Amino acid sequence: MDIKFVNNLLGLLLPGRCFVCGRELLQQERFLCTSCAMDMPLTYFWTGKHNIMADKLNGRIQAMRDRCGIAEYEPYVQAAALFFYRGDYKVLTQELKYNAEIPLGRYLAEILGRKLSGSGLFGDVDVVIPVPLHWWRRYRRGYNQAEVIAREAAAALGATLDTAILYRRRYTRSQARLGVGRKEANVSGAFAVRAERLGSYFDADTNSSPRPIHILLIDDVFTTGSTLAECCFTLRRALPPSSPVRISVATLAFVGE
């Protein structure tokens, strides 16, 4: 039976409760009570060029480039998360990822999308790409939580959702209980790019300069940045150094202070 249908049906039949505090929701409230919605620990990372999430991500990308002996200039990758992964708010991404609470994920992604669309850093996104799951894991789970988020973010940004450019070419262990070094090794070389699909976004007229493209990578949670750094690195290596492509990332939650 379709997961989305079941969740929507249960939402109609059962009284809703706040996912954070458990209080029964009022008629005008959705997924979170007014108090918990107002107390959400927002990061506000979308308001400035530099933040701890972006710095951590760029540090990982630079380390990967150094190991590969790549000396070309790498543009700074902007990064933002909606809220800090702390306290009772941890349950929000856990419910989406492990309990198929897709309506909740869409609700949070709508908020993220609105924050990004109002930002001078993310408002010009052209293409939104979710971090892909391996086909076997997606088959077993029934959905990709990053794609749920990416779909709503793309709609808010007026951008194209593309789930075909980036794919996971080998099965990897869950990152949840791995240390930093093991997380990096686990996803190293795990992703690949369909170059023809990526190239389709550039101006086909060979007599004109390719138009700039802004790609936004989406995942559910940013912990060490290993997965998103590997995705950014994979995309960048599939492009000529002079390609006018800007890459940014966004997640629902950020693990950190």
mmCIF file of C-alpha atoms in Angstrom:
data_model
loop_
_atom_site.group_PDB
_atom_site.id
_atom_site.type_symbol
_atom_site.label_atom_id
_atom_site.label_comp_id
_atom_site.label_asym_id
_atom_site.label_seq_id
_atom_site.Cartn_x
_atom_site.Cartn_y
_atom_site.Cartn_z
ATOM 1 C CA MET A 1 0.000 0.000 0.000
ATOM 2 C CA ASP A 2 1.237 3.510 -0.802
ATOM 3 C CA ILE A 3 3.007 5.107 2.213
ATOM 4 C CA LYS A 4 1.826 8.616 1.395
ATOM 5 C CA PHE A 5 -1.797 7.471 1.152
ATOM 6 C CA VAL A 6 -1.628 5.704 4.538
ATOM 7 C CA ASN A 7 -0.104 8.725 6.283
ATOM 8 C CA ASN A 8 -2.651 11.119 4.785
ATOM 9 C CA LEU A 9 -5.522 8.810 5.741
ATOM 10 C CA LEU A 10 -4.317 8.480 9.328
ATOM 11 C CA GLY A 11 -3.987 12.245 9.516
ATOM 12 C CA LEU A 12 -7.669 12.592 8.674
ATOM 13 C CA LEU A 13 -8.913 9.852 11.015
ATOM 14 C CA LEU A 14 -6.793 10.484 14.111
ATOM 15 C CA PRO A 15 -6.385 13.720 16.090
ATOM 16 C CA GLY A 16 -3.000 15.246 15.315
ATOM 17 C CA ARG A 17 -0.384 15.688 18.010
ATOM 18 C CA CYS A 18 2.680 17.886 18.064
ATOM 19 C CA PHE A 19 5.697 15.838 17.004
ATOM 20 C CA VAL A 20 7.905 17.684 19.504
ATOM 21 C CA CYS A 21 5.898 17.966 22.740
ATOM 22 C CA GLY A 22 3.030 15.553 22.060
ATOM 23 C CA ARG A 23 0.234 18.031 22.778
ATOM 24 C CA GLU A 24 -2.958 17.609 20.754
ATOM 25 C CA LEU A 25 -2.943 20.123 17.924
ATOM 26 C CA LEU A 26 -5.522 22.833 17.478
ATOM 27 C CA GLN A 27 -7.461 22.995 14.230
ATOM 28 C CA GLN A 28 -5.199 25.645 12.692
ATOM 29 C CA GLU A 29 -1.933 23.931 13.711
ATOM 30 C CA ARG A 30 0.026 21.536 11.497
ATOM 31 C CA PHE A 31 2.504 18.937 12.804
ATOM 32 C CA LEU A 32 3.870 21.311 15.475
ATOM 33 C CA CYS A 33 1.997 23.263 18.099
ATOM 34 C CA THR A 34 2.388 27.028 17.945
ATOM 35 C CA SER A 35 4.760 27.051 20.918
ATOM 36 C CA CYS A 36 7.105 24.396 19.499
ATOM 37 C CA ALA A 37 7.012 25.973 16.046
ATOM 38 C CA MET A 38 8.050 29.307 17.526
ATOM 39 C CA ASP A 39 10.768 27.698 19.652
ATOM 40 C CA MET A 40 12.317 25.730 16.780
ATOM 41 C CA PRO A 41 16.107 26.269 17.022
ATOM 42 C CA LEU A 42 16.561 27.878 13.616
ATOM 43 C CA THR A 43 20.128 28.220 12.332
ATOM 44 C CA TYR A 44 19.638 31.341 10.157
ATOM 45 C CA PHE A 45 22.526 30.040 8.045
ATOM 46 C CA TRP A 46 20.735 31.283 4.916
ATOM 47 C CA THR A 47 21.327 34.901 5.970
ATOM 48 C CA GLY A 48 25.129 35.037 5.676
ATOM 49 C CA LYS A 49 27.905 33.877 3.369
ATOM 50 C CA HIS A 50 29.864 32.055 6.081
ATOM 51 C CA ASN A 51 28.685 29.765 8.857
ATOM 52 C CA ILE A 52 29.974 26.730 10.737
ATOM 53 C CA MET A 53 28.158 24.306 8.431
ATOM 54 C CA ALA A 54 29.577 25.824 5.250
ATOM 55 C CA ASP A 55 33.074 26.086 6.724
ATOM 56 C CA LYS A 56 33.010 22.431 7.794
ATOM 57 C CA LEU A 57 31.768 21.342 4.370
ATOM 58 C CA ASN A 58 34.376 23.355 2.482
ATOM 59 C CA GLY A 59 37.102 22.012 4.753
ATOM 60 C CA ARG A 60 36.118 18.461 3.809
ATOM 61 C CA ILE A 61 36.023 19.293 0.108
ATOM 62 C CA GLN A 62 39.439 20.938 0.267
ATOM 63 C CA ALA A 63 40.905 17.922 2.072
ATOM 64 C CA MET A 64 39.576 15.671 -0.699
ATOM 65 C CA ARG A 65 41.084 17.935 -3.346
ATOM 66 C CA ASP A 66 44.435 17.964 -1.565
ATOM 67 C CA ARG A 67 44.500 14.165 -1.438
ATOM 68 C CA CYS A 68 43.836 14.074 -5.177
ATOM 69 C CA GLY A 69 46.435 16.753 -5.939
ATOM 70 C CA ILE A 70 43.875 19.150 -7.455
ATOM 71 C CA ALA A 71 45.201 22.699 -7.502
ATOM 72 C CA GLU A 72 42.476 24.534 -9.447
ATOM 73 C CA TYR A 73 40.437 27.183 -7.662
ATOM 74 C CA GLU A 74 37.309 25.803 -5.988
ATOM 75 C CA PRO A 75 34.439 28.243 -5.384
ATOM 76 C CA TYR A 76 33.189 28.385 -1.798
ATOM 77 C CA VAL A 77 30.126 26.177 -1.373
ATOM 78 C CA GLN A 78 27.267 27.895 0.461
ATOM 79 C CA ALA A 79 25.410 25.754 2.986
ATOM 80 C CA ALA A 80 22.312 26.145 5.138
ATOM 81 C CA ALA A 81 20.126 24.060 7.423
ATOM 82 C CA LEU A 82 16.698 24.917 8.753
ATOM 83 C CA PHE A 83 17.251 24.012 12.412
ATOM 84 C CA PHE A 84 19.817 22.660 14.835
ATOM 85 C CA TYR A 85 19.547 18.931 15.517
ATOM 86 C CA ARG A 86 19.131 19.146 19.278
ATOM 87 C CA GLY A 87 16.777 18.285 22.118
ATOM 88 C CA ASP A 88 13.255 17.192 21.300
ATOM 89 C CA TYR A 89 13.589 18.542 17.753
ATOM 90 C CA LYS A 90 15.788 15.592 16.775
ATOM 91 C CA VAL A 91 12.613 13.571 16.377
ATOM 92 C CA LEU A 92 11.541 15.583 13.325
ATOM 93 C CA THR A 93 14.135 14.185 10.918
ATOM 94 C CA GLN A 94 14.037 10.790 12.629
ATOM 95 C CA GLU A 95 10.307 10.493 11.989
ATOM 96 C CA LEU A 96 10.786 11.361 8.329
ATOM 97 C CA LYS A 97 13.712 9.008 7.767
ATOM 98 C CA TYR A 98 12.704 5.971 9.790
ATOM 99 C CA ASN A 99 8.927 6.161 10.184
ATOM 100 C CA ALA A 100 7.887 7.435 6.739
ATOM 101 C CA GLU A 101 6.335 10.626 8.103
ATOM 102 C CA ILE A 102 6.370 12.139 4.630
ATOM 103 C CA PRO A 103 3.738 14.859 5.294
ATOM 104 C CA LEU A 104 5.898 16.102 8.180
ATOM 105 C CA GLY A 105 8.938 16.130 5.894
ATOM 106 C CA ARG A 106 7.059 18.095 3.275
ATOM 107 C CA TYR A 107 5.898 20.610 5.878
ATOM 108 C CA LEU A 108 9.453 21.214 7.123
ATOM 109 C CA ALA A 109 10.787 21.330 3.561
ATOM 110 C CA GLU A 110 8.230 24.006 2.678
ATOM 111 C CA ILE A 111 9.591 26.147 5.503
ATOM 112 C CA LEU A 112 13.176 25.504 4.394
ATOM 113 C CA GLY A 113 12.267 26.379 0.813
ATOM 114 C CA ARG A 114 10.697 29.681 1.855
ATOM 115 C CA LYS A 115 13.786 30.611 3.880
ATOM 116 C CA LEU A 116 16.069 29.803 0.954
ATOM 117 C CA SER A 117 13.931 31.569 -1.634
ATOM 118 C CA GLY A 118 14.076 34.769 0.394
ATOM 119 C CA SER A 119 17.865 34.601 0.634
ATOM 120 C CA GLY A 120 20.233 36.363 -1.723
ATOM 121 C CA LEU A 121 22.476 33.297 -1.529
ATOM 122 C CA PHE A 122 19.962 30.680 -2.650
ATOM 123 C CA GLY A 123 17.190 32.551 -4.416
ATOM 124 C CA ASP A 124 18.679 32.004 -7.895
ATOM 125 C CA VAL A 125 18.904 28.196 -7.745
ATOM 126 C CA ASP A 126 18.264 26.540 -11.131
ATOM 127 C CA VAL A 127 18.434 22.836 -10.322
ATOM 128 C CA VAL A 128 17.744 20.956 -7.074
ATOM 129 C CA ILE A 129 19.355 17.534 -6.663
ATOM 130 C CA PRO A 130 18.581 15.222 -3.727
ATOM 131 C CA VAL A 131 21.378 13.049 -2.335
ATOM 132 C CA PRO A 132 20.502 9.694 -3.909
ATOM 133 C CA LEU A 133 19.910 6.397 -2.149
ATOM 134 C CA HIS A 134 21.177 3.140 -3.567
ATOM 135 C CA TRP A 135 18.360 1.510 -5.528
ATOM 136 C CA TRP A 136 18.161 -1.426 -3.125
ATOM 137 C CA ARG A 137 17.847 0.800 -0.033
ATOM 138 C CA ARG A 138 15.221 2.918 -1.750
ATOM 139 C CA TYR A 139 13.306 -0.207 -2.706
ATOM 140 C CA ARG A 140 13.343 -1.462 0.886
ATOM 141 C CA ARG A 141 12.437 1.914 2.413
ATOM 142 C CA GLY A 142 9.932 2.862 -0.274
ATOM 143 C CA TYR A 143 11.105 6.455 -0.651
ATOM 144 C CA ASN A 144 14.131 8.741 -0.439
ATOM 145 C CA GLN A 145 13.764 11.286 2.369
ATOM 146 C CA ALA A 146 16.162 13.684 0.634
ATOM 147 C CA GLU A 147 13.923 13.625 -2.436
ATOM 148 C CA VAL A 148 10.869 14.459 -0.307
ATOM 149 C CA ILE A 149 12.689 17.558 0.944
ATOM 150 C CA ALA A 150 14.144 18.454 -2.451
ATOM 151 C CA ARG A 151 10.759 18.359 -4.167
ATOM 152 C CA GLU A 152 9.252 20.968 -1.838
ATOM 153 C CA ALA A 153 12.400 23.116 -1.836
ATOM 154 C CA ALA A 154 12.464 23.130 -5.634
ATOM 155 C CA ALA A 155 8.829 24.221 -5.764
ATOM 156 C CA ALA A 156 9.492 27.098 -3.355
ATOM 157 C CA LEU A 157 12.556 28.170 -5.329
ATOM 158 C CA GLY A 158 10.898 27.857 -8.736
ATOM 159 C CA ALA A 159 13.720 25.489 -9.696
ATOM 160 C CA THR A 160 13.884 22.174 -11.533
ATOM 161 C CA LEU A 161 13.993 18.995 -9.466
ATOM 162 C CA ASP A 162 16.395 16.500 -11.054
ATOM 163 C CA THR A 163 16.775 13.043 -9.535
ATOM 164 C CA ALA A 164 18.763 11.592 -12.447
ATOM 165 C CA ILE A 165 21.995 13.636 -12.584
ATOM 166 C CA LEU A 166 23.569 12.119 -9.487
ATOM 167 C CA TYR A 167 23.300 8.449 -8.558
ATOM 168 C CA ARG A 168 24.784 6.091 -5.999
ATOM 169 C CA ARG A 169 26.773 3.475 -7.845
ATOM 170 C CA ARG A 170 27.481 1.182 -4.920
ATOM 171 C CA TYR A 171 25.700 0.171 -1.745
ATOM 172 C CA THR A 172 27.084 1.779 1.412
ATOM 173 C CA ARG A 173 26.563 1.163 5.103
ATOM 174 C CA SER A 174 24.392 3.516 7.119
ATOM 175 C CA GLN A 175 26.444 6.504 8.269
ATOM 176 C CA ALA A 176 24.585 6.848 11.587
ATOM 177 C CA ARG A 177 26.975 4.926 13.859
ATOM 178 C CA LEU A 178 30.256 5.412 12.001
ATOM 179 C CA GLY A 179 33.085 7.683 13.126
ATOM 180 C CA VAL A 180 34.286 10.575 10.988
ATOM 181 C CA GLY A 181 37.064 8.660 9.262
ATOM 182 C CA ARG A 182 34.870 5.646 8.584
ATOM 183 C CA LYS A 183 32.105 7.868 7.241
ATOM 184 C CA GLU A 184 34.490 9.384 4.704
ATOM 185 C CA ALA A 185 35.740 5.955 3.636
ATOM 186 C CA ASN A 186 32.194 4.609 3.473
ATOM 187 C CA VAL A 187 31.037 7.164 0.870
ATOM 188 C CA SER A 188 34.343 7.617 -0.978
ATOM 189 C CA GLY A 189 33.664 6.965 -4.672
ATOM 190 C CA ALA A 190 30.063 5.991 -3.922
ATOM 191 C CA PHE A 191 28.477 8.557 -6.269
ATOM 192 C CA ALA A 192 28.607 9.136 -10.000
ATOM 193 C CA VAL A 193 27.231 11.688 -12.462
ATOM 194 C CA ARG A 194 25.304 11.179 -15.676
ATOM 195 C CA ALA A 195 27.322 13.684 -17.702
ATOM 196 C CA GLU A 196 24.827 13.942 -20.555
ATOM 197 C CA ARG A 197 22.046 14.830 -18.148
ATOM 198 C CA LEU A 198 24.187 17.445 -16.434
ATOM 199 C CA GLY A 199 25.306 18.894 -19.766
ATOM 200 C CA SER A 200 21.697 19.340 -20.881
ATOM 201 C CA TYR A 201 21.372 22.354 -18.571
ATOM 202 C CA PHE A 202 23.981 24.338 -20.461
ATOM 203 C CA ASP A 203 23.397 26.476 -23.534
ATOM 204 C CA ALA A 204 23.470 24.166 -26.559
ATOM 205 C CA ASP A 205 24.656 26.970 -28.844
ATOM 206 C CA THR A 206 28.411 26.379 -29.198
ATOM 207 C CA ASN A 207 28.891 29.968 -30.415
ATOM 208 C CA SER A 208 27.780 31.433 -27.101
ATOM 209 C CA SER A 209 29.154 31.161 -23.600
ATOM 210 C CA PRO A 210 27.411 28.649 -21.329
ATOM 211 C CA ARG A 211 24.988 30.357 -18.984
ATOM 212 C CA PRO A 212 25.722 30.122 -15.246
ATOM 213 C CA ILE A 213 23.979 27.281 -13.447
ATOM 214 C CA HIS A 214 23.268 27.169 -9.711
ATOM 215 C CA ILE A 215 22.861 23.636 -8.335
ATOM 216 C CA LEU A 216 21.435 22.983 -4.882
ATOM 217 C CA LEU A 217 22.170 19.614 -3.256
ATOM 218 C CA ILE A 218 19.643 18.503 -0.626
ATOM 219 C CA ASP A 219 19.920 16.013 2.242
ATOM 220 C CA ASP A 220 18.004 15.517 5.491
ATOM 221 C CA VAL A 221 20.749 16.001 8.111
ATOM 222 C CA PHE A 222 24.270 17.435 8.035
ATOM 223 C CA THR A 223 26.479 15.660 10.571
ATOM 224 C CA THR A 224 30.129 15.519 9.490
ATOM 225 C CA GLY A 225 29.522 16.659 5.920
ATOM 226 C CA SER A 226 31.146 13.544 4.447
ATOM 227 C CA THR A 227 28.235 12.604 2.185
ATOM 228 C CA LEU A 228 27.525 16.092 0.872
ATOM 229 C CA ALA A 229 31.247 16.784 0.374
ATOM 230 C CA GLU A 230 31.535 13.602 -1.690
ATOM 231 C CA CYS A 231 28.513 14.648 -3.780
ATOM 232 C CA CYS A 232 29.923 18.152 -4.361
ATOM 233 C CA PHE A 233 33.327 16.716 -5.258
ATOM 234 C CA THR A 234 31.777 14.204 -7.660
ATOM 235 C CA LEU A 235 29.730 16.872 -9.429
ATOM 236 C CA ARG A 236 32.670 19.259 -9.720
ATOM 237 C CA ARG A 237 34.999 16.599 -11.144
ATOM 238 C CA ALA A 238 32.412 15.800 -13.831
ATOM 239 C CA LEU A 239 32.641 19.403 -15.089
ATOM 240 C CA PRO A 240 35.429 21.219 -16.924
ATOM 241 C CA PRO A 241 37.257 23.627 -14.558
ATOM 242 C CA SER A 242 35.876 26.640 -16.426
ATOM 243 C CA SER A 243 32.220 25.566 -16.244
ATOM 244 C CA PRO A 244 30.047 28.367 -14.806
ATOM 245 C CA VAL A 245 28.462 26.126 -12.198
ATOM 246 C CA ARG A 246 27.793 27.155 -8.627
ATOM 247 C CA ILE A 247 27.059 24.438 -6.091
ATOM 248 C CA SER A 248 25.266 24.965 -2.773
ATOM 249 C CA VAL A 249 23.812 22.558 -0.202
ATOM 250 C CA ALA A 250 20.888 22.602 2.197
ATOM 251 C CA THR A 251 19.455 20.237 4.807
ATOM 252 C CA LEU A 252 16.640 20.220 7.296
ATOM 253 C CA ALA A 253 18.920 19.800 10.310
ATOM 254 C CA PHE A 254 22.506 20.543 11.323
ATOM 255 C CA VAL A 255 24.260 18.539 14.031
ATOM 256 C CA GLY A 256 26.389 21.068 15.891
ATOM 257 C CA GLU A 257 26.330 24.203 17.953
#
